[in-house]
Amino acid sequence: MFVVCLLILFVGIFAAGFYTLSDVLIEKTVKIDEQNIIEKNGEYYLLIDERELSLSKDFYDKINLGKYNEYNIKYVYNRLKKNDGEVVMLKRYGEQPWGK
């Protein structure tokens, strides 16, 4: 019984590690327009590289398409999921960390 429990624990840890190692972090500069932003059920998504990336309200509020359309973004997705991803950093292209 102990060996079976140990085997199940090992397989679980291996599977969790494999899933975690399948995360990919991408950083790039993109041009965003109104067609790249989708709202579904009160949540915002950014369409980049044929992926629907979840976009937090704070990042959505940073986007000002009237003035700027180029943004540096960093997003994470998992290779094992087809359409999974999340924007983890978004700032206007050329924006300095000390000011707007």
PDB file of C-alpha atoms in Angstrom:
ATOM      1  CA  MET A   1       0.000   0.000   0.000  1.00  0.00           C
ATOM      2  CA  PHE A   2       2.850   2.363   0.846  1.00  0.00           C
ATOM      3  CA  VAL A   3       4.498   1.755  -2.533  1.00  0.00           C
ATOM      4  CA  VAL A   4       1.238   2.487  -4.383  1.00  0.00           C
ATOM      5  CA  CYS A   5       0.772   5.779  -2.498  1.00  0.00           C
ATOM      6  CA  LEU A   6       4.382   6.726  -3.170  1.00  0.00           C
ATOM      7  CA  LEU A   7       3.963   5.917  -6.868  1.00  0.00           C
ATOM      8  CA  ILE A   8       0.787   8.013  -7.109  1.00  0.00           C
ATOM      9  CA  LEU A   9       2.543  10.904  -5.357  1.00  0.00           C
ATOM     10  CA  PHE A  10       5.515  10.658  -7.729  1.00  0.00           C
ATOM     11  CA  VAL A  11       3.285  10.623 -10.814  1.00  0.00           C
ATOM     12  CA  GLY A  12       1.317  13.615  -9.476  1.00  0.00           C
ATOM     13  CA  ILE A  13       4.450  15.643  -8.829  1.00  0.00           C
ATOM     14  CA  PHE A  14       5.834  14.725 -12.257  1.00  0.00           C
ATOM     15  CA  ALA A  15       2.588  15.749 -13.997  1.00  0.00           C
ATOM     16  CA  ALA A  16       2.399  19.059 -12.092  1.00  0.00           C
ATOM     17  CA  GLY A  17       6.034  19.814 -12.935  1.00  0.00           C
ATOM     18  CA  PHE A  18       5.526  19.007 -16.605  1.00  0.00           C
ATOM     19  CA  TYR A  19       2.448  21.266 -16.736  1.00  0.00           C
ATOM     20  CA  THR A  20       4.315  24.114 -15.030  1.00  0.00           C
ATOM     21  CA  LEU A  21       7.339  23.777 -17.304  1.00  0.00           C
ATOM     22  CA  SER A  22       5.047  24.156 -20.317  1.00  0.00           C
ATOM     23  CA  ASP A  23       4.479  27.835 -19.488  1.00  0.00           C
ATOM     24  CA  VAL A  24       5.933  30.225 -22.061  1.00  0.00           C
ATOM     25  CA  LEU A  25       6.736  33.905 -21.439  1.00  0.00           C
ATOM     26  CA  ILE A  26       6.713  36.199 -24.473  1.00  0.00           C
ATOM     27  CA  GLU A  27       7.782  39.857 -24.512  1.00  0.00           C
ATOM     28  CA  LYS A  28       7.207  41.926 -27.632  1.00  0.00           C
ATOM     29  CA  THR A  29       6.123  45.247 -29.063  1.00  0.00           C
ATOM     30  CA  VAL A  30       2.732  45.153 -30.767  1.00  0.00           C
ATOM     31  CA  LYS A  31       0.414  47.567 -32.494  1.00  0.00           C
ATOM     32  CA  ILE A  32      -2.986  47.438 -30.852  1.00  0.00           C
ATOM     33  CA  ASP A  33      -6.210  48.618 -32.431  1.00  0.00           C
ATOM     34  CA  GLU A  34      -9.866  48.278 -31.494  1.00  0.00           C
ATOM     35  CA  GLN A  35     -10.120  44.922 -33.265  1.00  0.00           C
ATOM     36  CA  ASN A  36      -7.518  43.435 -30.882  1.00  0.00           C
ATOM     37  CA  ILE A  37      -9.616  44.136 -27.766  1.00  0.00           C
ATOM     38  CA  ILE A  38     -12.618  41.938 -26.922  1.00  0.00           C
ATOM     39  CA  GLU A  39     -15.045  42.181 -24.034  1.00  0.00           C
ATOM     40  CA  LYS A  40     -16.845  39.024 -22.881  1.00  0.00           C
ATOM     41  CA  ASN A  41     -19.035  38.959 -19.781  1.00  0.00           C
ATOM     42  CA  GLY A  42     -17.385  42.063 -18.342  1.00  0.00           C
ATOM     43  CA  GLU A  43     -13.852  40.705 -18.824  1.00  0.00           C
ATOM     44  CA  TYR A  44     -11.369  42.025 -21.366  1.00  0.00           C
ATOM     45  CA  TYR A  45      -9.189  40.010 -23.725  1.00  0.00           C
ATOM     46  CA  LEU A  46      -6.392  41.025 -26.048  1.00  0.00           C
ATOM     47  CA  LEU A  47      -6.010  39.142 -29.347  1.00  0.00           C
ATOM     48  CA  ILE A  48      -2.306  38.669 -30.029  1.00  0.00           C
ATOM     49  CA  ASP A  49      -0.692  35.883 -32.076  1.00  0.00           C
ATOM     50  CA  GLU A  50      -4.085  34.154 -32.497  1.00  0.00           C
ATOM     51  CA  ARG A  51      -4.489  33.891 -28.717  1.00  0.00           C
ATOM     52  CA  GLU A  52      -7.118  35.396 -26.442  1.00  0.00           C
ATOM     53  CA  LEU A  53      -5.043  36.795 -23.607  1.00  0.00           C
ATOM     54  CA  SER A  54      -6.898  37.838 -20.475  1.00  0.00           C
ATOM     55  CA  LEU A  55      -6.401  41.524 -19.777  1.00  0.00           C
ATOM     56  CA  SER A  56      -6.861  42.978 -16.303  1.00  0.00           C
ATOM     57  CA  LYS A  57      -8.934  46.124 -15.814  1.00  0.00           C
ATOM     58  CA  ASP A  58      -5.770  48.068 -14.884  1.00  0.00           C
ATOM     59  CA  PHE A  59      -4.040  47.105 -18.130  1.00  0.00           C
ATOM     60  CA  TYR A  60      -7.199  47.822 -20.115  1.00  0.00           C
ATOM     61  CA  ASP A  61      -7.337  51.323 -18.607  1.00  0.00           C
ATOM     62  CA  LYS A  62      -3.690  51.935 -19.665  1.00  0.00           C
ATOM     63  CA  ILE A  63      -4.564  51.456 -23.334  1.00  0.00           C
ATOM     64  CA  ASN A  64      -5.255  54.797 -25.013  1.00  0.00           C
ATOM     65  CA  LEU A  65      -5.820  54.094 -28.697  1.00  0.00           C
ATOM     66  CA  GLY A  66      -6.627  57.756 -29.371  1.00  0.00           C
ATOM     67  CA  LYS A  67      -2.999  58.738 -28.734  1.00  0.00           C
ATOM     68  CA  TYR A  68      -0.876  55.589 -28.938  1.00  0.00           C
ATOM     69  CA  ASN A  69      -1.131  52.283 -30.693  1.00  0.00           C
ATOM     70  CA  GLU A  70       2.275  50.680 -29.991  1.00  0.00           C
ATOM     71  CA  TYR A  71       2.699  48.905 -26.668  1.00  0.00           C
ATOM     72  CA  ASN A  72       5.295  46.682 -25.045  1.00  0.00           C
ATOM     73  CA  ILE A  73       3.561  43.643 -23.641  1.00  0.00           C
ATOM     74  CA  LYS A  74       4.648  40.576 -21.770  1.00  0.00           C
ATOM     75  CA  TYR A  75       2.312  37.600 -21.640  1.00  0.00           C
ATOM     76  CA  VAL A  76       2.326  34.042 -20.372  1.00  0.00           C
ATOM     77  CA  TYR A  77       0.575  31.048 -21.895  1.00  0.00           C
ATOM     78  CA  ASN A  78       0.714  27.302 -21.462  1.00  0.00           C
ATOM     79  CA  ARG A  79       1.639  25.181 -24.489  1.00  0.00           C
ATOM     80  CA  LEU A  80      -0.694  22.431 -23.312  1.00  0.00           C
ATOM     81  CA  LYS A  81      -3.788  24.638 -23.526  1.00  0.00           C
ATOM     82  CA  LYS A  82      -4.948  25.858 -26.899  1.00  0.00           C
ATOM     83  CA  ASN A  83      -6.252  29.330 -26.129  1.00  0.00           C
ATOM     84  CA  ASP A  84      -4.909  30.144 -22.701  1.00  0.00           C
ATOM     85  CA  GLY A  85      -2.907  33.208 -21.759  1.00  0.00           C
ATOM     86  CA  GLU A  86      -2.620  36.272 -19.600  1.00  0.00           C
ATOM     87  CA  VAL A  87      -1.049  39.678 -20.066  1.00  0.00           C
ATOM     88  CA  VAL A  88       1.378  40.250 -17.180  1.00  0.00           C
ATOM     89  CA  MET A  89       2.924  43.566 -18.298  1.00  0.00           C
ATOM     90  CA  LEU A  90       1.682  46.319 -20.600  1.00  0.00           C
ATOM     91  CA  LYS A  91       3.182  49.756 -21.137  1.00  0.00           C
ATOM     92  CA  ARG A  92       3.202  52.289 -23.921  1.00  0.00           C
ATOM     93  CA  TYR A  93       6.133  51.896 -26.305  1.00  0.00           C
ATOM     94  CA  GLY A  94       8.843  54.366 -25.257  1.00  0.00           C
ATOM     95  CA  GLU A  95       7.300  54.981 -21.823  1.00  0.00           C
ATOM     96  CA  GLN A  96       9.961  55.507 -19.197  1.00  0.00           C
ATOM     97  CA  PRO A  97       9.634  53.871 -15.775  1.00  0.00           C
ATOM     98  CA  TRP A  98       9.875  57.224 -14.007  1.00  0.00           C
ATOM     99  CA  GLY A  99       7.051  58.984 -15.835  1.00  0.00           C
ATOM    100  CA  LYS A 100       4.327  58.925 -18.422  1.00  0.00           C
TER     101      LYS A 100
END
